[in-house]
mmCIF file of C-alpha atoms and ligand atoms in Angstrom:
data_model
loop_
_atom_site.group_PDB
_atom_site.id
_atom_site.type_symbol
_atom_site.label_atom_id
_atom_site.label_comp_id
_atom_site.label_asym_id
_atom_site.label_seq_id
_atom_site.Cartn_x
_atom_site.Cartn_y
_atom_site.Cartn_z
ATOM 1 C CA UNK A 1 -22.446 -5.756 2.569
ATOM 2 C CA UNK A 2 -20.180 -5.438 5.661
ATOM 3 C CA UNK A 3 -16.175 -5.744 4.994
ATOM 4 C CA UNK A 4 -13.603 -5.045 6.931
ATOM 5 C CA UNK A 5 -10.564 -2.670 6.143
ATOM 6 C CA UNK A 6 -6.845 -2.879 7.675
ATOM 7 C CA UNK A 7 -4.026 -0.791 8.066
ATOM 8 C CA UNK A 8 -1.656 -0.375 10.277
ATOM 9 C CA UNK A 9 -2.644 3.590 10.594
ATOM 10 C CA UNK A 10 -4.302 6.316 8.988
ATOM 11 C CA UNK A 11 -3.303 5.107 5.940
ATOM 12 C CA UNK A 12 -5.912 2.723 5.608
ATOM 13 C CA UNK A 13 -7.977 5.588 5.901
ATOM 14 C CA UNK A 14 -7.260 6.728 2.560
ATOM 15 C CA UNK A 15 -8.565 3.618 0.961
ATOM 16 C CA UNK A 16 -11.319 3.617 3.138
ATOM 17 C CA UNK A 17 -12.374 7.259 1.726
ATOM 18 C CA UNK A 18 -11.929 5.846 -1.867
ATOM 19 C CA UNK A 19 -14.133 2.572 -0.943
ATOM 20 C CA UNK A 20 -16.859 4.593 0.246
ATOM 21 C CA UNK A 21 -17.348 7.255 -2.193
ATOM 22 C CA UNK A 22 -17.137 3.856 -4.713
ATOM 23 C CA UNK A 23 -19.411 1.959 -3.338
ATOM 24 C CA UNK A 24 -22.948 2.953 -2.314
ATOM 25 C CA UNK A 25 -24.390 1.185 0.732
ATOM 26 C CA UNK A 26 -21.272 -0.123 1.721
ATOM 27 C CA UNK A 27 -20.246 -0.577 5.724
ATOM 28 C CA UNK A 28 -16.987 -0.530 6.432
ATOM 29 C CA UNK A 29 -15.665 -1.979 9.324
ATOM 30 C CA UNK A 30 -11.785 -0.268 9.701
ATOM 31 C CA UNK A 31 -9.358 -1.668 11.873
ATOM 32 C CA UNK A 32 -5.776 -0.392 12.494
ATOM 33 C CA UNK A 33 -2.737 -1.284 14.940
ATOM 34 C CA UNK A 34 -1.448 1.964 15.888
ATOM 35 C CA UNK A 35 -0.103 0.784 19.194
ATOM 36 C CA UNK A 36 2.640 -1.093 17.071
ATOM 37 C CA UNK A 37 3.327 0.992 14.165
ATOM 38 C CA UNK A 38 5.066 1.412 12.377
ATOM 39 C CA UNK A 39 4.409 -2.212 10.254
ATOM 40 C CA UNK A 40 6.956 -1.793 7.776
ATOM 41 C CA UNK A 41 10.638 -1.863 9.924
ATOM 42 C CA UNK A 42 8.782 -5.419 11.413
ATOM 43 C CA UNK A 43 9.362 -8.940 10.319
ATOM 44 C CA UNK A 44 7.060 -10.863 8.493
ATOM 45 C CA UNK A 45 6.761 -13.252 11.414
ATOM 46 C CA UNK A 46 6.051 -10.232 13.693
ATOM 47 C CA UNK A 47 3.443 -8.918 11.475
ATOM 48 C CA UNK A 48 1.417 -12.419 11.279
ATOM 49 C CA UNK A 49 1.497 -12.554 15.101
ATOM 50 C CA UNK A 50 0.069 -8.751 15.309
ATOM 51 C CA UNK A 51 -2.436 -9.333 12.597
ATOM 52 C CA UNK A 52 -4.013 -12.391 12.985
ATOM 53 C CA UNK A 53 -6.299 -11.969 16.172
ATOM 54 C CA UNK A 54 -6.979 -8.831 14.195
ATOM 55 C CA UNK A 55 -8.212 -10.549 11.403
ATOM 56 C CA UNK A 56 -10.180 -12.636 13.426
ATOM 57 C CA UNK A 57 -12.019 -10.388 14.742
ATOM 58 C CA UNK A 58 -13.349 -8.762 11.443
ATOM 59 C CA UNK A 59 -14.811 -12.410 10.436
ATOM 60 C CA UNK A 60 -16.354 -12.569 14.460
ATOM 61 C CA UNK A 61 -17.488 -9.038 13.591
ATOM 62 C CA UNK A 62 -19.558 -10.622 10.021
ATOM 63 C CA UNK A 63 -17.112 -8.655 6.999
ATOM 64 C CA UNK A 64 -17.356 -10.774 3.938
ATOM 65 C CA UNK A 65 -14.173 -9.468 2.869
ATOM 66 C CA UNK A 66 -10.851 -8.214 4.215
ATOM 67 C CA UNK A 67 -9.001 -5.598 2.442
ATOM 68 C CA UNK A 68 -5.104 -5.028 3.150
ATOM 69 C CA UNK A 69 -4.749 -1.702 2.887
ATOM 70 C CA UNK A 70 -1.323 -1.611 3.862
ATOM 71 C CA UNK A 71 1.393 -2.727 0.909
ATOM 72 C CA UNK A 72 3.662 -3.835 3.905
ATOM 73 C CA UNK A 73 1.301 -6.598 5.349
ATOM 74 C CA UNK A 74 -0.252 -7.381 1.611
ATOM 75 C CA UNK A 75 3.261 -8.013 -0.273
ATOM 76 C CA UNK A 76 5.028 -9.894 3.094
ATOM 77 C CA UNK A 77 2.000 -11.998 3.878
ATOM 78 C CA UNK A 78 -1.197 -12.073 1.974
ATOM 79 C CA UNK A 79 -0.463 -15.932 0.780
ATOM 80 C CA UNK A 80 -0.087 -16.934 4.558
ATOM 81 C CA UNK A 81 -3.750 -15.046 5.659
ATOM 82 C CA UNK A 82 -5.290 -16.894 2.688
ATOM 83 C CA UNK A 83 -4.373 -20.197 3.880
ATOM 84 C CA UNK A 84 -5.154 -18.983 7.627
ATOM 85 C CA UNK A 85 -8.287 -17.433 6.610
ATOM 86 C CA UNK A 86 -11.129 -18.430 4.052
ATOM 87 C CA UNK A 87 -12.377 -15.211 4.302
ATOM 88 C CA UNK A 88 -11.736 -13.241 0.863
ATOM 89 C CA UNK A 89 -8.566 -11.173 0.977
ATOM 90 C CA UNK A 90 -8.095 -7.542 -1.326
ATOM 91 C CA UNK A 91 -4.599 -6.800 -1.141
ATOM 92 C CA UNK A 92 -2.460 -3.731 -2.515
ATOM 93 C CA UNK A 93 1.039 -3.675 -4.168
ATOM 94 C CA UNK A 94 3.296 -1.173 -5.277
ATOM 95 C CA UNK A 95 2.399 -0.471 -9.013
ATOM 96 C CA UNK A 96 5.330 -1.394 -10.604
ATOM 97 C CA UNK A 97 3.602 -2.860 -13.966
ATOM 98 C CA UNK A 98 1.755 0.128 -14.215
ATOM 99 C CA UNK A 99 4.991 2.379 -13.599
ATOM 100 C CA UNK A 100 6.536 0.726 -16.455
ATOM 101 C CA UNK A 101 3.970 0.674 -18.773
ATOM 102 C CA UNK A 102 4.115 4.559 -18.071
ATOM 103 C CA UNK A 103 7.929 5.417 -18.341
ATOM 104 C CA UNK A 104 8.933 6.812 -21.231
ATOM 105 C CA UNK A 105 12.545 7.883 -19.655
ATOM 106 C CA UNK A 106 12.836 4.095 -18.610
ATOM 107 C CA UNK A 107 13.755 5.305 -14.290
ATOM 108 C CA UNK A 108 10.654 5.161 -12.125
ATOM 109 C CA UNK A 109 10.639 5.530 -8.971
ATOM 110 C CA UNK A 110 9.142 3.513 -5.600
ATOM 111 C CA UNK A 111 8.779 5.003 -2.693
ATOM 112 C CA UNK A 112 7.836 2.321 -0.035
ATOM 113 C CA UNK A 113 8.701 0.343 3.705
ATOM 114 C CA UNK A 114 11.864 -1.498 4.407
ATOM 115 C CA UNK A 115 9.946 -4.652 4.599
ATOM 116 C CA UNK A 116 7.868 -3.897 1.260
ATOM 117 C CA UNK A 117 10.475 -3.116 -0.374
ATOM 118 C CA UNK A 118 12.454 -6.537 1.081
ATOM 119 C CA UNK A 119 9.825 -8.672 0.264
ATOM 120 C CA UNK A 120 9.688 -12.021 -2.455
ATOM 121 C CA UNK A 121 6.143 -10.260 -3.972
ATOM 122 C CA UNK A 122 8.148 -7.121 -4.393
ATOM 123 C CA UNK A 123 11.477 -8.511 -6.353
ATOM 124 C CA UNK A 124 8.684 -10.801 -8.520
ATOM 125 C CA UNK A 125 7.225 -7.939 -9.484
ATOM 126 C CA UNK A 126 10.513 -6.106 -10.248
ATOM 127 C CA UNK A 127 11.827 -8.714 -12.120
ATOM 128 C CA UNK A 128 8.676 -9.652 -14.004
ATOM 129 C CA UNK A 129 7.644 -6.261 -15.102
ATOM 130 C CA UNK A 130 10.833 -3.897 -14.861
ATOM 131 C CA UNK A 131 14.133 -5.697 -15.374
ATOM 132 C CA UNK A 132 14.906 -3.515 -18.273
ATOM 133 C CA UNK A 133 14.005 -0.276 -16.336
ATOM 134 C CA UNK A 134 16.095 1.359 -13.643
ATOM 135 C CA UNK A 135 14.441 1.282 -10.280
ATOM 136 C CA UNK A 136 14.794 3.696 -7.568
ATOM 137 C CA UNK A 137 13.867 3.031 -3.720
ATOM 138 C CA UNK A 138 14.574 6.397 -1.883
ATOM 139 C CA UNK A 139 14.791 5.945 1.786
ATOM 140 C CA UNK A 140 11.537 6.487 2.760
ATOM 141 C CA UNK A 141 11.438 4.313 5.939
ATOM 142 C CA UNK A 142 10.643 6.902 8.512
ATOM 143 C CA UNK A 143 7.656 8.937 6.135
ATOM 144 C CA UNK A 144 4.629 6.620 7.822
ATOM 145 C CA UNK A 145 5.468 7.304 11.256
ATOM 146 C CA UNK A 146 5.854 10.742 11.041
ATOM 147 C CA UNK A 147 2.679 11.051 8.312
ATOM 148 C CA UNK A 148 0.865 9.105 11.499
ATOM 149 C CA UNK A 149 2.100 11.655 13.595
ATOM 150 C CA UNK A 150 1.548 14.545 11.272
ATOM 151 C CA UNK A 151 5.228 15.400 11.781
ATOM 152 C CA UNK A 152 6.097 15.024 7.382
ATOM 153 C CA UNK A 153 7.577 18.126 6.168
ATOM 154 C CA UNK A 154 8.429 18.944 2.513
ATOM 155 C CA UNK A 155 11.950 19.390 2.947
ATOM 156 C CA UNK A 156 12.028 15.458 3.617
ATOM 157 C CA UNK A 157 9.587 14.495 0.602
ATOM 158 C CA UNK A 158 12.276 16.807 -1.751
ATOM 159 C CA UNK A 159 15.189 15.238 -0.174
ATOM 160 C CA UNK A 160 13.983 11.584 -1.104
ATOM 161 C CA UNK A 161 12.528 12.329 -4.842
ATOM 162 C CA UNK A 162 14.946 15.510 -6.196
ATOM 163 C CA UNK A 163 17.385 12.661 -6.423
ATOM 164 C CA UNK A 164 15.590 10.513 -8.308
ATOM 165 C CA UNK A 165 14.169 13.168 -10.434
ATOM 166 C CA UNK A 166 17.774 14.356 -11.586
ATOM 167 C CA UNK A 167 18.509 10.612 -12.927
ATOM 168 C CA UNK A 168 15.165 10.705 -14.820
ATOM 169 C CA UNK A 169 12.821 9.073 -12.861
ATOM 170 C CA UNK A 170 9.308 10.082 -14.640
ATOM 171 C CA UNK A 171 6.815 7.940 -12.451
ATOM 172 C CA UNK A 172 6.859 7.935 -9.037
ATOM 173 C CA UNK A 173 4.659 5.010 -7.367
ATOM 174 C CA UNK A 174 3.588 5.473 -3.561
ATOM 175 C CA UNK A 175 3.996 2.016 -2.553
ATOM 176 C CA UNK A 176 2.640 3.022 1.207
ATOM 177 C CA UNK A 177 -1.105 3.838 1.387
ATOM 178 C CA UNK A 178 0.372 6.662 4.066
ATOM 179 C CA UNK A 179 1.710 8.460 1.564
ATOM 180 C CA UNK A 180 -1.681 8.923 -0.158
ATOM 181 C CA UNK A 181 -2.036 11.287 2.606
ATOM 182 C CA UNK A 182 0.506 13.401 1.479
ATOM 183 C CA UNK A 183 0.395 12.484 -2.432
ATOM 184 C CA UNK A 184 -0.562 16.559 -3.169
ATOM 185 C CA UNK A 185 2.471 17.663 -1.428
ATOM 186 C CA UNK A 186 4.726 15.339 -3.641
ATOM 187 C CA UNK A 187 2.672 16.691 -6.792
ATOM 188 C CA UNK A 188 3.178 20.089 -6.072
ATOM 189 C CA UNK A 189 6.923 19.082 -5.203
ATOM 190 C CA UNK A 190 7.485 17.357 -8.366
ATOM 191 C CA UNK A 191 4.982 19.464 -10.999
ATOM 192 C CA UNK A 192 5.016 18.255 -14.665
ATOM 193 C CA UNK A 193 8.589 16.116 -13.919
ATOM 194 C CA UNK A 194 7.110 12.957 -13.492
ATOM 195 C CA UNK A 195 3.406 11.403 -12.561
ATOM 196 C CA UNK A 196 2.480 10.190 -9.384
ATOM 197 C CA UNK A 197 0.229 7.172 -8.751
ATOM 198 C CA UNK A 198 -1.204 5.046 -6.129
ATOM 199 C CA UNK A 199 -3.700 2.051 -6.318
ATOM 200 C CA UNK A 200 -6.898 3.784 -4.786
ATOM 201 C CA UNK A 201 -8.813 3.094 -8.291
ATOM 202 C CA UNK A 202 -7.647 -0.507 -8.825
ATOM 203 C CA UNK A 203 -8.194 -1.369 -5.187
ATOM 204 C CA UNK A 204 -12.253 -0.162 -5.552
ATOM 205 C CA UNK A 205 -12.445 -1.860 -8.881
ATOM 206 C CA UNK A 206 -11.162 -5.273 -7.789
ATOM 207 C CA UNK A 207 -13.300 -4.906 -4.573
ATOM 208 C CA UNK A 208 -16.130 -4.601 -6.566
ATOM 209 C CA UNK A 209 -14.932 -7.623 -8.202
ATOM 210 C CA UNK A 210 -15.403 -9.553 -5.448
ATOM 211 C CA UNK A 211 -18.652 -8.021 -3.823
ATOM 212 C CA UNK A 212 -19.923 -9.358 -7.317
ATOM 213 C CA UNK A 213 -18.847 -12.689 -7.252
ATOM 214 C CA UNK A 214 -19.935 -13.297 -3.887
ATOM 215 C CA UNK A 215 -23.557 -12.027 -5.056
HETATM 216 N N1 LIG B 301 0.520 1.859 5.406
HETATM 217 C C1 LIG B 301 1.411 0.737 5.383
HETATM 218 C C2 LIG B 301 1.767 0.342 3.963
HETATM 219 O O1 LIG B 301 0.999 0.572 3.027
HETATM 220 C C3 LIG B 301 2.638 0.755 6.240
HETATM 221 C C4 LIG B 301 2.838 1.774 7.275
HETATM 222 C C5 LIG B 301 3.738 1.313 8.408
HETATM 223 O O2 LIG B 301 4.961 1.232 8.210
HETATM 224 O O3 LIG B 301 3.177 1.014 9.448
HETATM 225 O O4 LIG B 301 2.794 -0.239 3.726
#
């Protein structure tokens, strides 16, 4: 089965890594816009102009499904793609049930785009799942163009987290499928303070999902 993977960058990279060593005889078909990155200081409306050609072209290339591997385009515009597109659509959120599930100190911690972090999906999600638990949203906004660039440091990873770490924070989500790429740097940084998770797992699992039902 032939999909097709998208991400602004090299973070969709990440999930592509985690599809394939998933999924035997998989081809994956990844696609990426790093002429205009970064995605997640851009409008909604700019994003849907960039992506759909884009998306286009994975059905003209014969994927079965599209996964979003960016949380940016998934949590701004997934609903708009599915009524654009009857191609099935994988998308990727921050985890912010999971995060709360988790929390014993009641403070996790997102780290994630401007526009993910501005987005309707994003406050549901808040306010469904963690409107008893304090939320922090470090500035993060310049981490996937310099993780594109290989230009991340750890001085910048402490000075987002330490913060959030003093008030408590014990889960820390990576709400940017960038930051997988530097997810063992922010371990190291943060040791036994607080876990750190990302949605490589789920995303497999739920493309499996649909692999099945499409038989
Ligand atoms: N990797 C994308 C995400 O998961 C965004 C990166 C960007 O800002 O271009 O949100």
């Amino acid at each position: 089965m032939k999909i097709g993977v998208f991400d602004s960058g090299i973070g969709g990279l990440s999930i592509v890594n985690a599809i394939i060593a998933g999924i035997p005889d998989i081809e994956v078909d990844f696609k990426n816009d790093a002429e205009n990155l970064p995605y997640g200081t851009k409008t909604p409306d700019e994003l849907f102009a960039l992506i759909k050609p884009i998306f286009q072209e994975f059905i003209d290339d014969g994927c079965r499904v599209i996964v979003i591997a960016c949380n940016t385009v998934s949590t701004t515009l997934i609903e708009r793609l599915r009524k654009t597109f009857t191609i099935p659509m994988v998308g990727l959120e921050p985890m912010v049930k999971p995060a709360a599930d988790m929390t014993k100190s009641r403070v996790i911690t997102v780290c994630a785009t401007p526009t993910t972090l501005g987005s309707e999906r994003y406050k549901y999600l808040k306010d469904r799942y963690a409107n008893d638990i304090e939320v922090i949203e470090p500035d993060c906004s310049e981490w996937a163009a310099l993780i594109e660039n290989n230009q991340m440091n750890n001085q910048k990873i402490i000075d987002a987290i330490e913060p959030s770490l003093k008030k408590g924070s014990d889960v820390i989500v990576l709400g940017c499928t960038h930051y997988h790429w530097i997810e063992d740097s922010i371990r190291a940084i943060v040791g036994d303070r607080a876990a750190v998770i990302q949605p490589e797992t789920a995303v497999v699992r739920q493309l499996n999902r649909v692999i099945e039902r499409l038989g």
